[in-house]
CSV table of C-alpha atoms and ligand atoms in Angstrom, one decimal:
chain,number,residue,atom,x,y,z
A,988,UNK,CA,-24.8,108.0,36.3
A,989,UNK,CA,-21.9,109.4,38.8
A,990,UNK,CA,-18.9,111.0,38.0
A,991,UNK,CA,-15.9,108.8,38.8
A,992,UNK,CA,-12.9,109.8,41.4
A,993,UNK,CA,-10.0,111.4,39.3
A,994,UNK,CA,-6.6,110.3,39.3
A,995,UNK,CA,-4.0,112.6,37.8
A,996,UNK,CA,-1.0,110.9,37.0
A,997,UNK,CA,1.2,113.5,37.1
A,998,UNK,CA,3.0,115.3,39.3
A,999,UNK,CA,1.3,118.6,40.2
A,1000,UNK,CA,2.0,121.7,38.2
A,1001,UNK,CA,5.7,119.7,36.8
A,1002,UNK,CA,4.2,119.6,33.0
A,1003,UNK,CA,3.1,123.1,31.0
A,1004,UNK,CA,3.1,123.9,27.0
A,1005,UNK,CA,2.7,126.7,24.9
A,1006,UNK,CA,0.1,126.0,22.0
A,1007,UNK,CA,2.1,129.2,19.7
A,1008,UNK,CA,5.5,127.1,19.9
A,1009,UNK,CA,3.8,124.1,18.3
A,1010,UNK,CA,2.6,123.5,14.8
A,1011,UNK,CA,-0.5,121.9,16.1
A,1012,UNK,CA,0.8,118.0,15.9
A,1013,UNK,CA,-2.7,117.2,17.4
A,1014,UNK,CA,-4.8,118.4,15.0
A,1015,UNK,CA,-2.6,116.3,12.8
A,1016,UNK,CA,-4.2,112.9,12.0
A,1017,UNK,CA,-5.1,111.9,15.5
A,1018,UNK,CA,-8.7,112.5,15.6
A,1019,UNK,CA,-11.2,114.6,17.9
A,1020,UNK,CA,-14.2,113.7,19.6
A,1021,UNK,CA,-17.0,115.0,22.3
A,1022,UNK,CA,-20.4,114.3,23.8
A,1023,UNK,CA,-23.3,115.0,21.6
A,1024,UNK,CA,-25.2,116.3,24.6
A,1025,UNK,CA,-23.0,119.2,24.8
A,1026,UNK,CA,-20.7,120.3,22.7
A,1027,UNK,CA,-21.2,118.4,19.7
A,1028,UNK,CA,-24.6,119.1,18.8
A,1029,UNK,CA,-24.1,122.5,17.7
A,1030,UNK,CA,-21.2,122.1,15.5
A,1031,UNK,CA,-23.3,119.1,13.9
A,1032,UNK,CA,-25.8,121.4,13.6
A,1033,UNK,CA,-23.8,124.2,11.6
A,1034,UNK,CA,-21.7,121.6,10.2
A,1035,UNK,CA,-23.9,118.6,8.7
A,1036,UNK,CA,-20.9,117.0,6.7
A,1037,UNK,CA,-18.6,116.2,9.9
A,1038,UNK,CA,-21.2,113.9,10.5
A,1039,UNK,CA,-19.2,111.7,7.9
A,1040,UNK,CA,-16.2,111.6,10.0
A,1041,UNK,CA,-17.9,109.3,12.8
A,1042,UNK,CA,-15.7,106.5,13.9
A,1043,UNK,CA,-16.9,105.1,17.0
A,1044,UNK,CA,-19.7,106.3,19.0
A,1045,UNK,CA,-20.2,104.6,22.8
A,1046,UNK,CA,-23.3,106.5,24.7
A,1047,UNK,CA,-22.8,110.1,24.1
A,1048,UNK,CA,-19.1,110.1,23.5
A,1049,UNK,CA,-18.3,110.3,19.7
A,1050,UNK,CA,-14.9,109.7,18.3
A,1051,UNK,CA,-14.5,111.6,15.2
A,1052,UNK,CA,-11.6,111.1,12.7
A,1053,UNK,CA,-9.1,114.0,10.9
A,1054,UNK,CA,-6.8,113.7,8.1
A,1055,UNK,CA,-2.9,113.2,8.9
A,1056,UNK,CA,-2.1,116.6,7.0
A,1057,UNK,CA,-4.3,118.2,8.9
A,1058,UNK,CA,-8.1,118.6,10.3
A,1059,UNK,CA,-10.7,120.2,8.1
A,1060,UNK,CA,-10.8,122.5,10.6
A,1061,UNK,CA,-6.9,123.9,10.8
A,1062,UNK,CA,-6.2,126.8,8.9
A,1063,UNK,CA,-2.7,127.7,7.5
A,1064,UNK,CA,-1.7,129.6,10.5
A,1065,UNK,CA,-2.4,126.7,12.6
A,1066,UNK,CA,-5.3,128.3,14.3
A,1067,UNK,CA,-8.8,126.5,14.5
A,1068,UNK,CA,-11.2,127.5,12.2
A,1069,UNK,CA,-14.0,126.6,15.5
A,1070,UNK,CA,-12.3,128.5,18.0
A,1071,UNK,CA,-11.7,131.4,15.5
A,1072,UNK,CA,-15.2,132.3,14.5
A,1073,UNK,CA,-17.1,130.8,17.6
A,1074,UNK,CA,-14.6,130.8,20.6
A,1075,UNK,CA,-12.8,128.0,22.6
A,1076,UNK,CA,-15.6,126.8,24.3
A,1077,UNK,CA,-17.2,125.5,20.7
A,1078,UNK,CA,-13.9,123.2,20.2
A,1079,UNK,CA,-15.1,119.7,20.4
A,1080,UNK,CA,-14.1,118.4,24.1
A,1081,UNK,CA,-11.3,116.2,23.3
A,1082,UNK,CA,-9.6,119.1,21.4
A,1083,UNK,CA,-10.1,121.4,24.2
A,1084,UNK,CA,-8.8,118.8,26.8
A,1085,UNK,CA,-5.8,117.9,25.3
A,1086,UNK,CA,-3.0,117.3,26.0
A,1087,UNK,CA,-4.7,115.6,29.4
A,1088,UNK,CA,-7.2,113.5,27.7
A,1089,UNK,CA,-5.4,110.1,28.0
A,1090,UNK,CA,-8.0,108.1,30.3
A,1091,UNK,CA,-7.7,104.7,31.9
A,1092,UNK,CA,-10.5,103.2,34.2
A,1093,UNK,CA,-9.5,101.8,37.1
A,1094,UNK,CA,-12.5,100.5,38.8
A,1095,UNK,CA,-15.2,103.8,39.8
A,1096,UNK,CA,-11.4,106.2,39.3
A,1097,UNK,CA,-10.5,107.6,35.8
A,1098,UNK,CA,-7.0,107.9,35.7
A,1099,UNK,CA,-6.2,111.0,33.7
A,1100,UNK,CA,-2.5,110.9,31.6
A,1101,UNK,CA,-0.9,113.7,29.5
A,1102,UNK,CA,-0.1,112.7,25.6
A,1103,UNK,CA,3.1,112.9,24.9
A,1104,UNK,CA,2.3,114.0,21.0
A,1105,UNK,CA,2.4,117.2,22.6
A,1106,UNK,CA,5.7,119.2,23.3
A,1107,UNK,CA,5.0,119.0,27.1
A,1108,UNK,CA,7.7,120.8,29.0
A,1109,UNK,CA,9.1,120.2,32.5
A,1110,UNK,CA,9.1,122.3,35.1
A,1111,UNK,CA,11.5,122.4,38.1
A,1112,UNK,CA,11.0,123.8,40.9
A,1113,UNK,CA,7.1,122.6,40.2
A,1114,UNK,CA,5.1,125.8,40.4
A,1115,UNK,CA,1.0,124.2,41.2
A,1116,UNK,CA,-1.1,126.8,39.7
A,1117,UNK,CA,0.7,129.0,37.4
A,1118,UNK,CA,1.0,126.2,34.5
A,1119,UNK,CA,-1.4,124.0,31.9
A,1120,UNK,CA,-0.4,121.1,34.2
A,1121,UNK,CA,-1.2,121.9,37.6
A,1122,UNK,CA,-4.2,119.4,39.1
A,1123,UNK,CA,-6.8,121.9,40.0
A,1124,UNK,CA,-6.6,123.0,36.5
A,1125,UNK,CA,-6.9,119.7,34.5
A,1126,UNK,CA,-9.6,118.5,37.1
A,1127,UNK,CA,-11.6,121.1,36.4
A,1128,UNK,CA,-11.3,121.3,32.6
A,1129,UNK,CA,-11.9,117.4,32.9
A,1130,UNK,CA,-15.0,117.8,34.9
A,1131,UNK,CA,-16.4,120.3,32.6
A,1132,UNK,CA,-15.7,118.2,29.3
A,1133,UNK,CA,-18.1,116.0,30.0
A,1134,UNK,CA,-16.1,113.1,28.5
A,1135,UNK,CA,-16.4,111.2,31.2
A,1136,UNK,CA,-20.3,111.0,31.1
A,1137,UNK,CA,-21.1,107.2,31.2
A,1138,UNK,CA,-17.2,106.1,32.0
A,1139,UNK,CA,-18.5,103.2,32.9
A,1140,UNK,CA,-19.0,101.9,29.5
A,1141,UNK,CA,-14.8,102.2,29.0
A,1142,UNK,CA,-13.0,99.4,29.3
A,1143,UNK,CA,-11.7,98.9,32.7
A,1144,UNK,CA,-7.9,98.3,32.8
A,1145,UNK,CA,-5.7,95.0,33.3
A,1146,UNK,CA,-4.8,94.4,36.9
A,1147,UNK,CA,-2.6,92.4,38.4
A,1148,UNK,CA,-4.9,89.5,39.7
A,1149,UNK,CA,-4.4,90.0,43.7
A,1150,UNK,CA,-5.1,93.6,43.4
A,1151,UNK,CA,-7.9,95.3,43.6
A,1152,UNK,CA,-9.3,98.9,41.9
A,1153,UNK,CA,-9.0,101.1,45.3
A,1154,UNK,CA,-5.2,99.7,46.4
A,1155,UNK,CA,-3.9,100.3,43.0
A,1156,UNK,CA,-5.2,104.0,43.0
A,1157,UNK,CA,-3.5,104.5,46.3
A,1158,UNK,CA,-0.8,103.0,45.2
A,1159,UNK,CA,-0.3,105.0,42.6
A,1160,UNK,CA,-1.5,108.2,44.2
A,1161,UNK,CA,1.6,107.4,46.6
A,1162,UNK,CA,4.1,106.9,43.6
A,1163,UNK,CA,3.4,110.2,42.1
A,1164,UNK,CA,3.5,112.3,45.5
A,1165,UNK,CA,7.3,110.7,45.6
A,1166,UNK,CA,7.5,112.0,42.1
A,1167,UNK,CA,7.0,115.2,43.0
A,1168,UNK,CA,8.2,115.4,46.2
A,1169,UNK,CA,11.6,114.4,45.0
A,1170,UNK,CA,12.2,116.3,41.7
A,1171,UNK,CA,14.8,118.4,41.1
A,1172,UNK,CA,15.9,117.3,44.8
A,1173,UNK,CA,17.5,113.3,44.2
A,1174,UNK,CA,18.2,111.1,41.1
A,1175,UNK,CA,14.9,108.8,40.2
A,1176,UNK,CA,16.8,105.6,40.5
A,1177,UNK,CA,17.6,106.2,44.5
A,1178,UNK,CA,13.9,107.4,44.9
A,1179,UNK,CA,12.6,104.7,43.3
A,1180,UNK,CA,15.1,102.5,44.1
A,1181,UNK,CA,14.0,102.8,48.1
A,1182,UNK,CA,10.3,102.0,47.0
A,1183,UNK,CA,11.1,98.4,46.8
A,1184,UNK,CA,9.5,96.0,49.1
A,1185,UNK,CA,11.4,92.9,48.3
A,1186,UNK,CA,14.7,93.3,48.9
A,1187,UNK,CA,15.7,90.1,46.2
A,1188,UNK,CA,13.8,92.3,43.5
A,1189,UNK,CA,17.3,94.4,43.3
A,1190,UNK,CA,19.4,91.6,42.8
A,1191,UNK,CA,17.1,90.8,39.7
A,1192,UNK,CA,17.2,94.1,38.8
A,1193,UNK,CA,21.3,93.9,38.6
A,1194,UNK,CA,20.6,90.6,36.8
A,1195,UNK,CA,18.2,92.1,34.2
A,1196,UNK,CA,20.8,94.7,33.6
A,1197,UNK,CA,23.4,92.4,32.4
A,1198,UNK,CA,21.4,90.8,30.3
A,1199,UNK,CA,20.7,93.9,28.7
A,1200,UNK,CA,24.4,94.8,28.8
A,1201,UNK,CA,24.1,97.9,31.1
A,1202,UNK,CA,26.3,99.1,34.1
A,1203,UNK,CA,24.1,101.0,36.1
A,1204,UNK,CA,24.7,104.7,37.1
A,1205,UNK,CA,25.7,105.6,39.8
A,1206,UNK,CA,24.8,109.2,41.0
A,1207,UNK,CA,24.3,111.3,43.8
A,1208,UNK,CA,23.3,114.3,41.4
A,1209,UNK,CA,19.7,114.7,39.8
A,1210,UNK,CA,19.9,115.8,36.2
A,1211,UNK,CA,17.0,116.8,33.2
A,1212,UNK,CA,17.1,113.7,32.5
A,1213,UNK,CA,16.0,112.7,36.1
A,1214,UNK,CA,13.6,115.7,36.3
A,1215,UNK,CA,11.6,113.8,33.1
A,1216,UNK,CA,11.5,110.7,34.5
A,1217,UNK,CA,10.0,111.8,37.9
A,1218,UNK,CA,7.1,113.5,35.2
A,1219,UNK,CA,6.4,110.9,32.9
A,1220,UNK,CA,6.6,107.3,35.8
A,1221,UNK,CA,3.4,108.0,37.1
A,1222,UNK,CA,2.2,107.9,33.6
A,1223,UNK,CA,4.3,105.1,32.2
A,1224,UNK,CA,2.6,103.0,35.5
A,1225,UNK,CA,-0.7,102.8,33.4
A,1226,UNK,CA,0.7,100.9,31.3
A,1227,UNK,CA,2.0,98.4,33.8
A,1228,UNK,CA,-0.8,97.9,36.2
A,1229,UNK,CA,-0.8,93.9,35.5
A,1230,UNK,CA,2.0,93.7,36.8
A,1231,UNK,CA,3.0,93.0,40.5
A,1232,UNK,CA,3.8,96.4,41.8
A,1233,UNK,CA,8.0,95.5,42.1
A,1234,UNK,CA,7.7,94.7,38.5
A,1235,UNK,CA,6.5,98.2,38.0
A,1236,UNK,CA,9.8,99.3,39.3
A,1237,UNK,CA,12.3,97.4,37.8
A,1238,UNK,CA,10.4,97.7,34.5
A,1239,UNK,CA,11.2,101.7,35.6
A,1240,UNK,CA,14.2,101.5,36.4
A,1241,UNK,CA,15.4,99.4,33.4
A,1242,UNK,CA,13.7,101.7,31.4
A,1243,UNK,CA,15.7,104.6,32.8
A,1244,UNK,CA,19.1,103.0,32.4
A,1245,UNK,CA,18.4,102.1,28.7
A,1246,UNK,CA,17.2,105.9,27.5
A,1247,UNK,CA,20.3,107.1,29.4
A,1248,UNK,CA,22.4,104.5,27.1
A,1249,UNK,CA,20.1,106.0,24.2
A,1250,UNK,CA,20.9,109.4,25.6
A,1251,UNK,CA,24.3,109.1,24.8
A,1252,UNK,CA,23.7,109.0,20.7
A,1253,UNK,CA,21.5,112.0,20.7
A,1254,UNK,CA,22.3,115.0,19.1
A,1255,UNK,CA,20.0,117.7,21.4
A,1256,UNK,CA,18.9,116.7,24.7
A,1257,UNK,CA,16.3,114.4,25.2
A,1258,UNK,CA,12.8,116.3,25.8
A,1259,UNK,CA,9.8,114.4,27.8
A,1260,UNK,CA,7.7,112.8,24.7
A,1261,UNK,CA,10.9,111.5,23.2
A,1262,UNK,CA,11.7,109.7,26.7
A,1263,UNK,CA,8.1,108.6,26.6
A,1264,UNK,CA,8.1,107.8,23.4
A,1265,UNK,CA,11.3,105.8,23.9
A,1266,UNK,CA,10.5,103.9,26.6
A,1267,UNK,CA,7.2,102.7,25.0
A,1268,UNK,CA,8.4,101.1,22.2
A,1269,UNK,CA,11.5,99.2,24.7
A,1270,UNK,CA,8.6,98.0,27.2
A,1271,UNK,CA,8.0,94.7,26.0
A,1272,UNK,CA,11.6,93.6,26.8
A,1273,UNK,CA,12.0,95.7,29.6
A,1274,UNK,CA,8.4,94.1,31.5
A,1275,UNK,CA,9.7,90.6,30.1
A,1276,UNK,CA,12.9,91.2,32.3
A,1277,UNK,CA,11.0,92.7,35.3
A,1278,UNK,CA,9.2,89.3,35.4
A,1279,UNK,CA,12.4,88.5,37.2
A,1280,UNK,CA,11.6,84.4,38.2
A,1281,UNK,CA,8.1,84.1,37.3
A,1282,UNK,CA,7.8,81.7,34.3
A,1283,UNK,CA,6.7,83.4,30.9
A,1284,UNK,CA,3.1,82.2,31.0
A,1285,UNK,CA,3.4,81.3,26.8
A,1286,UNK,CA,1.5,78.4,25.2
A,1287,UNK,CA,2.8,74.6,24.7
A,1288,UNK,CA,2.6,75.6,21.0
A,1289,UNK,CA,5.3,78.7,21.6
A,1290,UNK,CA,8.7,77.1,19.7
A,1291,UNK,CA,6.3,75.8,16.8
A,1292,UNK,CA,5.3,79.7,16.6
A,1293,UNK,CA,9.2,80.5,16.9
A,1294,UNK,CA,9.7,83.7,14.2
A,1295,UNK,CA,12.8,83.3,11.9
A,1296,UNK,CA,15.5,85.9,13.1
A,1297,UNK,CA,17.8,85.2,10.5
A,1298,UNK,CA,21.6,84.0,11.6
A,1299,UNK,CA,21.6,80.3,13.6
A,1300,UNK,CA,22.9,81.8,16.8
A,1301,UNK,CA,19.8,83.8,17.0
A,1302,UNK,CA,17.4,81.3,15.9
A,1303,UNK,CA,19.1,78.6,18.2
A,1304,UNK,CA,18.6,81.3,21.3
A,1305,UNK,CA,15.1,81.6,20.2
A,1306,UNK,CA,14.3,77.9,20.2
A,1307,UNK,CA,16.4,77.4,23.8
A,1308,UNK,CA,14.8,79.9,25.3
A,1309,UNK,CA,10.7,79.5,23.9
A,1310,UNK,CA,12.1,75.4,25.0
A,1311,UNK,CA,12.7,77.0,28.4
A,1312,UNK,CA,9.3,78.6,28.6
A,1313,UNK,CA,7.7,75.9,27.7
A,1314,UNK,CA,9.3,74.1,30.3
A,1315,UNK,CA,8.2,76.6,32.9
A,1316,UNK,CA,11.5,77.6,33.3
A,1317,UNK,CA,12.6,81.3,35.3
A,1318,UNK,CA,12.5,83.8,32.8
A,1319,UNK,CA,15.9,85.4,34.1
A,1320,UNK,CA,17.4,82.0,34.4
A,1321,UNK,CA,16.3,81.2,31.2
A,1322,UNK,CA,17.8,84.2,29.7
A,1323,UNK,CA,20.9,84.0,31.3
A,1324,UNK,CA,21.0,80.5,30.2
A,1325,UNK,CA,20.8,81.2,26.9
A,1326,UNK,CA,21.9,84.7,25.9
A,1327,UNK,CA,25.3,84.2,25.9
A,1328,UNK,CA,24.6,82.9,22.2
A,1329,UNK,CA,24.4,86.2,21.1
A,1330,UNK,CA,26.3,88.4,22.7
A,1331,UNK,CA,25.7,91.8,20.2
A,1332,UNK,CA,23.6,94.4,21.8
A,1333,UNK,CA,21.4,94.6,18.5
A,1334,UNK,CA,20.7,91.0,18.5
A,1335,UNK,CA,19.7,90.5,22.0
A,1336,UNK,CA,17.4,93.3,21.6
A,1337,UNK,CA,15.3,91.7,18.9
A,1338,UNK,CA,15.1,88.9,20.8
A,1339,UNK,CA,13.9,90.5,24.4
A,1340,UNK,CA,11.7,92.7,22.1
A,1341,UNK,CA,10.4,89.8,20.3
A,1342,UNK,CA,9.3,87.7,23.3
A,1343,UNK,CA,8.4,90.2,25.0
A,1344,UNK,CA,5.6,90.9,22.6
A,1345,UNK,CA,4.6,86.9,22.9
A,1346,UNK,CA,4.6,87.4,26.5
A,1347,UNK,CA,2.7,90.4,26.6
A,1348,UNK,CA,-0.2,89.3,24.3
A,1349,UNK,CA,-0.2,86.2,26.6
A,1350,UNK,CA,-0.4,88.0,29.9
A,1351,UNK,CA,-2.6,91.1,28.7
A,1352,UNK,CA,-6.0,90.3,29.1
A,1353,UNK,CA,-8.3,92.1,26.7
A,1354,UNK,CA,-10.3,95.1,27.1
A,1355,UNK,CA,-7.6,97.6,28.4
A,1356,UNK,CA,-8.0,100.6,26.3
A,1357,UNK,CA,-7.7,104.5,26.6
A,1358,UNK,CA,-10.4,106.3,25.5
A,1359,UNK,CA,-10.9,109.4,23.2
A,1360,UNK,CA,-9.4,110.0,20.1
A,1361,UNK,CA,-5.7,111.6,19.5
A,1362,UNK,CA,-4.7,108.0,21.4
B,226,SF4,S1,-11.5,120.8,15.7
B,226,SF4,FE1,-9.9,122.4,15.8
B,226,SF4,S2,-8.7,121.9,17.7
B,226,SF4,FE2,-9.9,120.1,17.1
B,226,SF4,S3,-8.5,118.9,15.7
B,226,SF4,FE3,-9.7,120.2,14.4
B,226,SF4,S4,-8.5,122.1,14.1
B,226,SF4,FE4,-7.6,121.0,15.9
């Protein structure tokens, strides 16, 4: 079987980490895994019992688990027992991979992400070459992994219906090249801000932000907080490909407005996995308001499914606006109409999140997955 075309989705050389400064969070609970043709034969072989740790096995790959306090394998000063008495190359392939062993199919091109469990730094100016993040680096260490033997039986992932595999990769090959052309040089929001075709899309993005009761910033100056977003979009994207690509940037740019807000109760800086991190868990109300005037797609049956939110301004809300959906009604009209019922921050939160997740499970078709274990 071919290998696929690799896309990084990072910018070049803007990510590095120091395995010493850590305390080995992903050998922590999140699994490991490898091919049996290669790597994982051996350590089978000296090692019958981890046999008994098989999870899921598709071809040649094998997911295997570890317990959350730690893998059998992680001694008490952190180090790996594998790589100890029988060198790096031993490791099983997801353990010597990671962090860059997130993977998402996009037709015959394996789009390769960074986990944000690990303490990724950001580095600006971008030095391609001289850190764990620089592309000719990962692409090789991915090549030589062979985890992406047989890619093809990974679930491909969701696209938006009128595109297709090869335009998306461009596409997002583009993004990222912004990314890290324009770090450390302009704030994201102008960068990504002049990516928009539509011109309409930024009057809903104004809209979206009232409804999430944010002014946006307005700044001339890139900050850290800037310099992380430019590293982790190209990422975040993976997660948005079924949506229509000026979705994708609203859904960014909300995203970066509400972690700034989040910013503000934080008692250190915000590093890159806690903006990831962040911004993952917000995403289902931030894509439900980057829908802008598409209708929210939920079943006839959505108000008899309506979840009990407690006080009767919340609930009413609920109903109004699962009414409106059902009616086909815009989502931001439908919002606006509505959310003026409950004007507290926390309230309309549970509510976006809440049918953002009903919108979400309706619009996600099945069989998007990343592969390999610590996912
Ligand atoms: S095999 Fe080694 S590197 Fe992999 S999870 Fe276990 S201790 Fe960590």
């Amino acid at each position: 079987m071919s290998e696929p075309a690799l896309y990084l989705a990072f910018p070049d050389g803007v990510l590095h980490y120091v395995c010493v400064e850590c305390d080995a969070r992903c050998c922590r609970g999140h699994g490991m895994g490898g091919n049996m043709n290669h790597e994982l034969r051996p350590l089978l072989t000296k090692y019958p019992a981890l046999g008994a740790l098989a999870l899921q096995r598709r071809g040649s790959l094998l997911d295997l688990a570890t317990p959350a306090g730690g893998c059998l394998f992680l001694q008490g000063d952190n180090w790996c027992r594998i790589e100890v008495q029988q060198g790096k190359a031993a490791k099983p392939a997801v353990c010597n991979l990671f962090p860059f062993n997130a993977f998402t199919r996009i037709g015959n091109t394996m789009a390769v992400a960074p986990h944000f469990l690990c303490p990724l730094r950001v580095q600006v100016p971008a030095p391609p070459g001289q850190v764990e993040g620089s592309h000719a680096r990962v692409a090789a260490a991915v090549r030589s992994s062979r985890l992406l033997d047989e890619f093809q039986l990974q679930a491909g992932a969701a696209l938006e219906p009128s595109e297709d595999a090869d335009s998306v990769v461009a596409r997002e090959t583009h993004f990222r090249d912004l990314c890290g052309a324009a770090i450390g040089r302009e704030p994201f929001a102008a960068a990504v801000g002049r990516a928009f075709v539509a011109p309409a899309r930024q009057e809903q993005l104004q809209r979206a932000l009232a409804l999430l009761l944010l002014a946006p910033r307005e700044s001339e100056t890139p900050d850290a907080l800037d310099a992380i977003f430019f590293a982790i979009a190209p990422s975040l994207r993976l997660k948005l490909l079924h949506l229509k690509s000026d979705a994708i940037l609203v859904t960014l740019l909300l995203a970066e407005q509400s972690v700034r807000r989040l910013a503000e109760l934080a008692a250190a800086p915000l590093v890159p996995q806690a903006v990831y991190h962040l911004i993952d868990s917000l995403l289902p109300a931030l894509r439900l308001l980057a829908l802008g005037d598409e209708p929210m797609g939920l079943p006839q049956s959505a108000v008899k499914e309506a979840s009990q939110m407690g006080e009767a301004p919340l609930v009413f809300a609920q109903f109004k606006i699962l009414r409106g959906a059902e009616e086909g009604r815009p989502i931001l009209l439908n919002l606006e109409e509505n959310l003026h019922r409950v004007p507290e921050l926390v309230d309309r939160t549970a509510l976006l999140m809440e049918i953002g997740r009903r919108v979400d499970q309706a619009r996600m078709k099945p069989g998007r997955r990343r592969r390999t274990a610590k996912s």
